[in-house]
PDB file of C-alpha atoms and ligand atoms in Angstrom:
ATOM      1  CA  UNK A1197     -18.974 -43.724   9.848  1.00  0.00           C
ATOM      2  CA  UNK A1198     -21.568 -40.954   9.811  1.00  0.00           C
ATOM      3  CA  UNK A1199     -19.789 -39.359  12.713  1.00  0.00           C
ATOM      4  CA  UNK A1200     -16.458 -39.346  10.852  1.00  0.00           C
ATOM      5  CA  UNK A1201     -18.070 -37.757   7.797  1.00  0.00           C
ATOM      6  CA  UNK A1202     -19.561 -35.031   9.892  1.00  0.00           C
ATOM      7  CA  UNK A1203     -16.205 -34.380  11.487  1.00  0.00           C
ATOM      8  CA  UNK A1204     -14.575 -34.189   8.065  1.00  0.00           C
ATOM      9  CA  UNK A1205     -17.213 -31.740   6.835  1.00  0.00           C
ATOM     10  CA  UNK A1206     -16.732 -29.570   9.926  1.00  0.00           C
ATOM     11  CA  UNK A1207     -12.989 -29.471   9.266  1.00  0.00           C
ATOM     12  CA  UNK A1208     -13.523 -28.403   5.664  1.00  0.00           C
ATOM     13  CA  UNK A1209     -15.954 -25.671   6.745  1.00  0.00           C
ATOM     14  CA  UNK A1210     -13.502 -24.473   9.388  1.00  0.00           C
ATOM     15  CA  UNK A1211     -10.685 -24.356   6.835  1.00  0.00           C
ATOM     16  CA  UNK A1212     -12.823 -22.402   4.344  1.00  0.00           C
ATOM     17  CA  UNK A1213     -13.940 -19.943   7.038  1.00  0.00           C
ATOM     18  CA  UNK A1214     -10.333 -19.458   8.093  1.00  0.00           C
ATOM     19  CA  UNK A1215      -9.230 -18.701   4.517  1.00  0.00           C
ATOM     20  CA  UNK A1216     -12.105 -16.219   4.020  1.00  0.00           C
ATOM     21  CA  UNK A1217     -11.305 -14.594   7.360  1.00  0.00           C
ATOM     22  CA  UNK A1218      -7.642 -14.300   6.396  1.00  0.00           C
ATOM     23  CA  UNK A1219      -8.414 -12.971   2.911  1.00  0.00           C
ATOM     24  CA  UNK A1220     -10.672 -10.270   4.353  1.00  0.00           C
ATOM     25  CA  UNK A1221      -7.985  -9.248   6.802  1.00  0.00           C
ATOM     26  CA  UNK A1222      -8.822 -10.026  10.378  1.00  0.00           C
ATOM     27  CA  UNK A1223      -8.414  -7.462  13.178  1.00  0.00           C
ATOM     28  CA  UNK A1224      -4.844  -6.818  14.231  1.00  0.00           C
ATOM     29  CA  UNK A1225      -3.382  -8.245  11.076  1.00  0.00           C
ATOM     30  CA  UNK A1226      -3.649  -6.287   7.874  1.00  0.00           C
ATOM     31  CA  UNK A1227      -1.950  -9.187   6.163  1.00  0.00           C
ATOM     32  CA  UNK A1228       0.834  -7.310   4.472  1.00  0.00           C
ATOM     33  CA  UNK A1229       1.350  -6.298   0.915  1.00  0.00           C
ATOM     34  CA  UNK A1230      -2.110  -5.209  -0.191  1.00  0.00           C
ATOM     35  CA  UNK A1231      -2.424  -2.553   2.527  1.00  0.00           C
ATOM     36  CA  UNK A1232      -2.017   0.772   0.721  1.00  0.00           C
ATOM     37  CA  UNK A1233       0.671   3.223   1.799  1.00  0.00           C
ATOM     38  CA  UNK A1234      -0.638   6.368   3.489  1.00  0.00           C
ATOM     39  CA  UNK A1235      -0.699   9.444   1.267  1.00  0.00           C
ATOM     40  CA  UNK A1236      -0.705  12.190   3.857  1.00  0.00           C
ATOM     41  CA  UNK A1237       0.232  13.088   7.418  1.00  0.00           C
ATOM     42  CA  UNK A1238      -1.693  11.225  10.130  1.00  0.00           C
ATOM     43  CA  UNK A1239      -4.303  13.662  11.536  1.00  0.00           C
ATOM     44  CA  UNK A1240      -3.026  13.311  15.107  1.00  0.00           C
ATOM     45  CA  UNK A1241       0.569  13.934  14.042  1.00  0.00           C
ATOM     46  CA  UNK A1242      -0.520  17.013  12.099  1.00  0.00           C
ATOM     47  CA  UNK A1243      -2.550  18.334  15.028  1.00  0.00           C
ATOM     48  CA  UNK A1244       0.260  17.791  17.560  1.00  0.00           C
ATOM     49  CA  UNK A1245       2.902  19.277  15.267  1.00  0.00           C
ATOM     50  CA  UNK A1246       0.818  22.415  14.775  1.00  0.00           C
ATOM     51  CA  UNK A1247       0.238  22.595  18.519  1.00  0.00           C
ATOM     52  CA  UNK A1248       4.009  22.363  19.050  1.00  0.00           C
ATOM     53  CA  UNK A1249       4.587  25.388  16.799  1.00  0.00           C
ATOM     54  CA  UNK A1250       2.302  27.534  18.966  1.00  0.00           C
ATOM     55  CA  UNK A1251       3.621  26.160  22.286  1.00  0.00           C
ATOM     56  CA  UNK A1252       7.202  26.893  21.183  1.00  0.00           C
ATOM     57  CA  UNK A1253       6.185  30.404  20.107  1.00  0.00           C
ATOM     58  CA  UNK A1254       4.788  31.067  23.600  1.00  0.00           C
ATOM     59  CA  UNK A1255       8.237  30.179  24.991  1.00  0.00           C
ATOM     60  CA  UNK A1256       9.845  32.635  22.589  1.00  0.00           C
ATOM     61  CA  UNK A1257      11.077  30.074  20.070  1.00  0.00           C
ATOM     62  CA  UNK A1258       9.845  30.491  16.514  1.00  0.00           C
ATOM     63  CA  UNK A1259       9.780  27.282  14.505  1.00  0.00           C
ATOM     64  CA  UNK A1260       8.133  26.144  11.303  1.00  0.00           C
ATOM     65  CA  UNK A1261       7.313  22.721   9.925  1.00  0.00           C
ATOM     66  CA  UNK A1262       9.453  22.121   6.863  1.00  0.00           C
ATOM     67  CA  UNK A1263       8.546  18.547   5.996  1.00  0.00           C
ATOM     68  CA  UNK A1264       5.814  16.024   6.726  1.00  0.00           C
ATOM     69  CA  UNK A1265       4.597  13.129   4.641  1.00  0.00           C
ATOM     70  CA  UNK A1266       7.138  11.777   2.167  1.00  0.00           C
ATOM     71  CA  UNK A1267       6.543   9.170  -0.544  1.00  0.00           C
ATOM     72  CA  UNK A1268       8.727   6.079  -0.879  1.00  0.00           C
ATOM     73  CA  UNK A1269      10.118   7.517  -4.134  1.00  0.00           C
ATOM     74  CA  UNK A1270      11.034  10.800  -2.427  1.00  0.00           C
ATOM     75  CA  UNK A1271      12.673   8.831   0.386  1.00  0.00           C
ATOM     76  CA  UNK A1272      14.766   6.832  -2.089  1.00  0.00           C
ATOM     77  CA  UNK A1273      15.879  10.075  -3.746  1.00  0.00           C
ATOM     78  CA  UNK A1274      17.000  11.404  -0.340  1.00  0.00           C
ATOM     79  CA  UNK A1275      18.769   8.120   0.427  1.00  0.00           C
ATOM     80  CA  UNK A1276      20.780   8.479  -2.789  1.00  0.00           C
ATOM     81  CA  UNK A1277      22.215  11.812  -1.608  1.00  0.00           C
ATOM     82  CA  UNK A1278      25.724  11.174  -0.311  1.00  0.00           C
ATOM     83  CA  UNK A1279      25.700   7.618  -1.735  1.00  0.00           C
ATOM     84  CA  UNK A1280      25.055   7.153  -5.469  1.00  0.00           C
ATOM     85  CA  UNK A1281      24.535  10.932  -5.702  1.00  0.00           C
ATOM     86  CA  UNK A1282      26.988  13.546  -4.491  1.00  0.00           C
ATOM     87  CA  UNK A1283      26.901  15.520  -1.247  1.00  0.00           C
ATOM     88  CA  UNK A1284      26.614  14.517   2.392  1.00  0.00           C
ATOM     89  CA  UNK A1285      24.398  11.717   3.676  1.00  0.00           C
ATOM     90  CA  UNK A1286      21.053  13.124   4.844  1.00  0.00           C
ATOM     91  CA  UNK A1287      19.235   9.947   5.886  1.00  0.00           C
ATOM     92  CA  UNK A1288      19.828   6.326   6.839  1.00  0.00           C
ATOM     93  CA  UNK A1289      16.336   5.279   5.836  1.00  0.00           C
ATOM     94  CA  UNK A1290      15.512   3.834   2.420  1.00  0.00           C
ATOM     95  CA  UNK A1291      12.041   4.160   0.928  1.00  0.00           C
ATOM     96  CA  UNK A1292       9.566   2.522   3.322  1.00  0.00           C
ATOM     97  CA  UNK A1293      12.001   2.641   6.254  1.00  0.00           C
ATOM     98  CA  UNK A1294      11.160   6.139   7.481  1.00  0.00           C
ATOM     99  CA  UNK A1295       8.182   7.160   9.613  1.00  0.00           C
ATOM    100  CA  UNK A1296       7.787  10.022   7.112  1.00  0.00           C
ATOM    101  CA  UNK A1297       6.653   7.414   4.551  1.00  0.00           C
ATOM    102  CA  UNK A1298       3.724   6.471   6.823  1.00  0.00           C
ATOM    103  CA  UNK A1299       2.699  10.050   7.609  1.00  0.00           C
ATOM    104  CA  UNK A1300       3.990   9.677  11.178  1.00  0.00           C
ATOM    105  CA  UNK A1301       6.920  12.132  11.145  1.00  0.00           C
ATOM    106  CA  UNK A1302       7.503  15.834  10.648  1.00  0.00           C
ATOM    107  CA  UNK A1303      10.635  17.972  10.492  1.00  0.00           C
ATOM    108  CA  UNK A1304      10.820  21.433  12.004  1.00  0.00           C
ATOM    109  CA  UNK A1305      13.366  24.225  11.834  1.00  0.00           C
ATOM    110  CA  UNK A1306      14.127  27.247  13.955  1.00  0.00           C
ATOM    111  CA  UNK A1307      13.032  30.349  12.112  1.00  0.00           C
ATOM    112  CA  UNK A1308      14.507  33.849  12.263  1.00  0.00           C
ATOM    113  CA  UNK A1309      12.482  37.076  12.297  1.00  0.00           C
ATOM    114  CA  UNK A1310      13.044  37.414   8.552  1.00  0.00           C
ATOM    115  CA  UNK A1311      11.641  33.925   7.996  1.00  0.00           C
ATOM    116  CA  UNK A1312      15.018  32.329   7.296  1.00  0.00           C
ATOM    117  CA  UNK A1313      15.757  28.841   8.621  1.00  0.00           C
ATOM    118  CA  UNK A1314      18.345  28.614  11.411  1.00  0.00           C
ATOM    119  CA  UNK A1315      20.459  25.446  11.570  1.00  0.00           C
ATOM    120  CA  UNK A1316      22.920  26.505  14.294  1.00  0.00           C
ATOM    121  CA  UNK A1317      22.491  23.873  17.014  1.00  0.00           C
ATOM    122  CA  UNK A1318      23.603  26.360  19.716  1.00  0.00           C
ATOM    123  CA  UNK A1319      21.033  28.989  18.759  1.00  0.00           C
ATOM    124  CA  UNK A1320      19.227  30.553  21.734  1.00  0.00           C
ATOM    125  CA  UNK A1321      16.667  33.072  20.487  1.00  0.00           C
ATOM    126  CA  UNK A1322      14.751  33.317  23.770  1.00  0.00           C
ATOM    127  CA  UNK A1323      17.997  33.973  25.635  1.00  0.00           C
ATOM    128  CA  UNK A1324      17.384  31.534  28.491  1.00  0.00           C
ATOM    129  CA  UNK A1325      20.813  29.917  28.201  1.00  0.00           C
ATOM    130  CA  UNK A1326      19.435  26.696  26.732  1.00  0.00           C
ATOM    131  CA  UNK A1327      19.692  25.445  23.173  1.00  0.00           C
ATOM    132  CA  UNK A1328      16.439  26.111  21.325  1.00  0.00           C
ATOM    133  CA  UNK A1329      16.641  22.804  19.435  1.00  0.00           C
ATOM    134  CA  UNK A1330      16.803  20.895  22.704  1.00  0.00           C
ATOM    135  CA  UNK A1331      14.004  22.927  24.250  1.00  0.00           C
ATOM    136  CA  UNK A1332      11.710  22.200  21.324  1.00  0.00           C
ATOM    137  CA  UNK A1333      12.777  18.528  21.356  1.00  0.00           C
ATOM    138  CA  UNK A1334      11.781  18.329  25.026  1.00  0.00           C
ATOM    139  CA  UNK A1335       8.414  20.010  24.399  1.00  0.00           C
ATOM    140  CA  UNK A1336       7.747  17.590  21.547  1.00  0.00           C
ATOM    141  CA  UNK A1337       8.619  14.591  23.696  1.00  0.00           C
ATOM    142  CA  UNK A1338       6.141  15.829  26.290  1.00  0.00           C
ATOM    143  CA  UNK A1339       3.501  15.645  23.554  1.00  0.00           C
ATOM    144  CA  UNK A1340       4.248  12.061  22.589  1.00  0.00           C
ATOM    145  CA  UNK A1341       6.854  12.542  19.854  1.00  0.00           C
ATOM    146  CA  UNK A1342      10.225  10.858  19.634  1.00  0.00           C
ATOM    147  CA  UNK A1343      12.961  13.358  18.801  1.00  0.00           C
ATOM    148  CA  UNK A1344      15.738  12.652  16.293  1.00  0.00           C
ATOM    149  CA  UNK A1345      18.124  14.759  18.407  1.00  0.00           C
ATOM    150  CA  UNK A1346      18.222  11.862  20.869  1.00  0.00           C
ATOM    151  CA  UNK A1347      19.510   9.379  18.306  1.00  0.00           C
ATOM    152  CA  UNK A1348      23.020   8.049  18.787  1.00  0.00           C
ATOM    153  CA  UNK A1349      23.992   7.112  15.253  1.00  0.00           C
ATOM    154  CA  UNK A1350      22.720  10.137  13.388  1.00  0.00           C
ATOM    155  CA  UNK A1351      21.485  13.196  15.260  1.00  0.00           C
ATOM    156  CA  UNK A1352      18.479  14.406  13.294  1.00  0.00           C
ATOM    157  CA  UNK A1353      17.568  17.565  15.225  1.00  0.00           C
ATOM    158  CA  UNK A1354      14.632  18.644  13.016  1.00  0.00           C
ATOM    159  CA  UNK A1355      12.990  15.209  13.094  1.00  0.00           C
ATOM    160  CA  UNK A1356       9.935  14.279  15.192  1.00  0.00           C
ATOM    161  CA  UNK A1357       8.036  11.033  14.893  1.00  0.00           C
ATOM    162  CA  UNK A1358       4.985   9.509  16.544  1.00  0.00           C
ATOM    163  CA  UNK A1359       5.152   5.720  16.324  1.00  0.00           C
ATOM    164  CA  UNK A1360       1.875   4.678  18.027  1.00  0.00           C
ATOM    165  CA  UNK A1361       3.877   1.721  19.300  1.00  0.00           C
ATOM    166  CA  UNK A1362       4.481   0.427  15.766  1.00  0.00           C
ATOM    167  CA  UNK A1363       7.940  -0.483  14.495  1.00  0.00           C
ATOM    168  CA  UNK A1364       9.006   0.176  10.920  1.00  0.00           C
ATOM    169  CA  UNK A1365       8.841  -3.558  10.162  1.00  0.00           C
ATOM    170  CA  UNK A1366       5.266  -3.703  11.483  1.00  0.00           C
ATOM    171  CA  UNK A1367       4.355  -0.718   9.291  1.00  0.00           C
ATOM    172  CA  UNK A1368       6.052  -2.418   6.333  1.00  0.00           C
ATOM    173  CA  UNK A1369       3.928  -5.508   6.995  1.00  0.00           C
ATOM    174  CA  UNK A1370       0.801  -3.366   6.716  1.00  0.00           C
ATOM    175  CA  UNK A1371      -0.004  -2.515  10.336  1.00  0.00           C
ATOM    176  CA  UNK A1372      -1.382   1.003  10.749  1.00  0.00           C
ATOM    177  CA  UNK A1373      -2.242   3.155  13.771  1.00  0.00           C
ATOM    178  CA  UNK A1374      -5.865   3.995  14.380  1.00  0.00           C
ATOM    179  CA  UNK A1375      -6.800   7.396  12.992  1.00  0.00           C
ATOM    180  CA  UNK A1376      -7.552   8.969  16.360  1.00  0.00           C
ATOM    181  CA  UNK A1377      -5.364   6.861  18.658  1.00  0.00           C
ATOM    182  CA  UNK A1378      -3.823   9.692  20.675  1.00  0.00           C
ATOM    183  CA  UNK A1379      -6.994  11.763  20.811  1.00  0.00           C
ATOM    184  CA  UNK A1380      -8.882   8.748  22.198  1.00  0.00           C
ATOM    185  CA  UNK A1381      -6.287   8.315  24.943  1.00  0.00           C
ATOM    186  CA  UNK A1382      -6.523  12.005  25.785  1.00  0.00           C
ATOM    187  CA  UNK A1383     -10.291  11.778  26.054  1.00  0.00           C
ATOM    188  CA  UNK A1384     -10.022   8.905  28.477  1.00  0.00           C
ATOM    189  CA  UNK A1385      -7.637  10.824  30.698  1.00  0.00           C
ATOM    190  CA  UNK A1386      -9.824  13.920  30.478  1.00  0.00           C
TER     191      UNK A1386
HETATM  192 ZN1   ZN B1791      12.574  13.727   9.528  1.00  0.00          ZN
END
């Protein structure tokens, strides 16, 4: 009898500990809803995007970053363009469905000498016979970005995202990359 009581008490303690552990958010599971949305670009994404601008410049391709972090509200406004609002569709992602909403994406644009943005996908300002957009996309991929120019459904040439291995649904459930994930990896590899 005493043994059974002790077992029962142990079960209750275990259950309470589990609930506390879950409420506090155990490692690897941020337990969804109450994880706040990011409010700015991830530091690694910012650093790599800025590095890309200077690497491209060295290859004779001038680009600038035209967009970074985007709130869910801003994303929903973009989603409305070409749907409930007029114009052409500019995105397939609703609020919370874009890496921009988690500070993990930037958009770039080719930039002319006068500072104007160049959208011509055949543009070749360094005259090497290759499309500048594709050259920059390749450079970005070498730095750990995914490039929207590779997408089948909707070619988004300006778009670069760094997922840190996290899907949109994982991000929606509250998972977040570590602040210095890429930098840590780089340190390990020297
Ligand atoms: Zn984008």
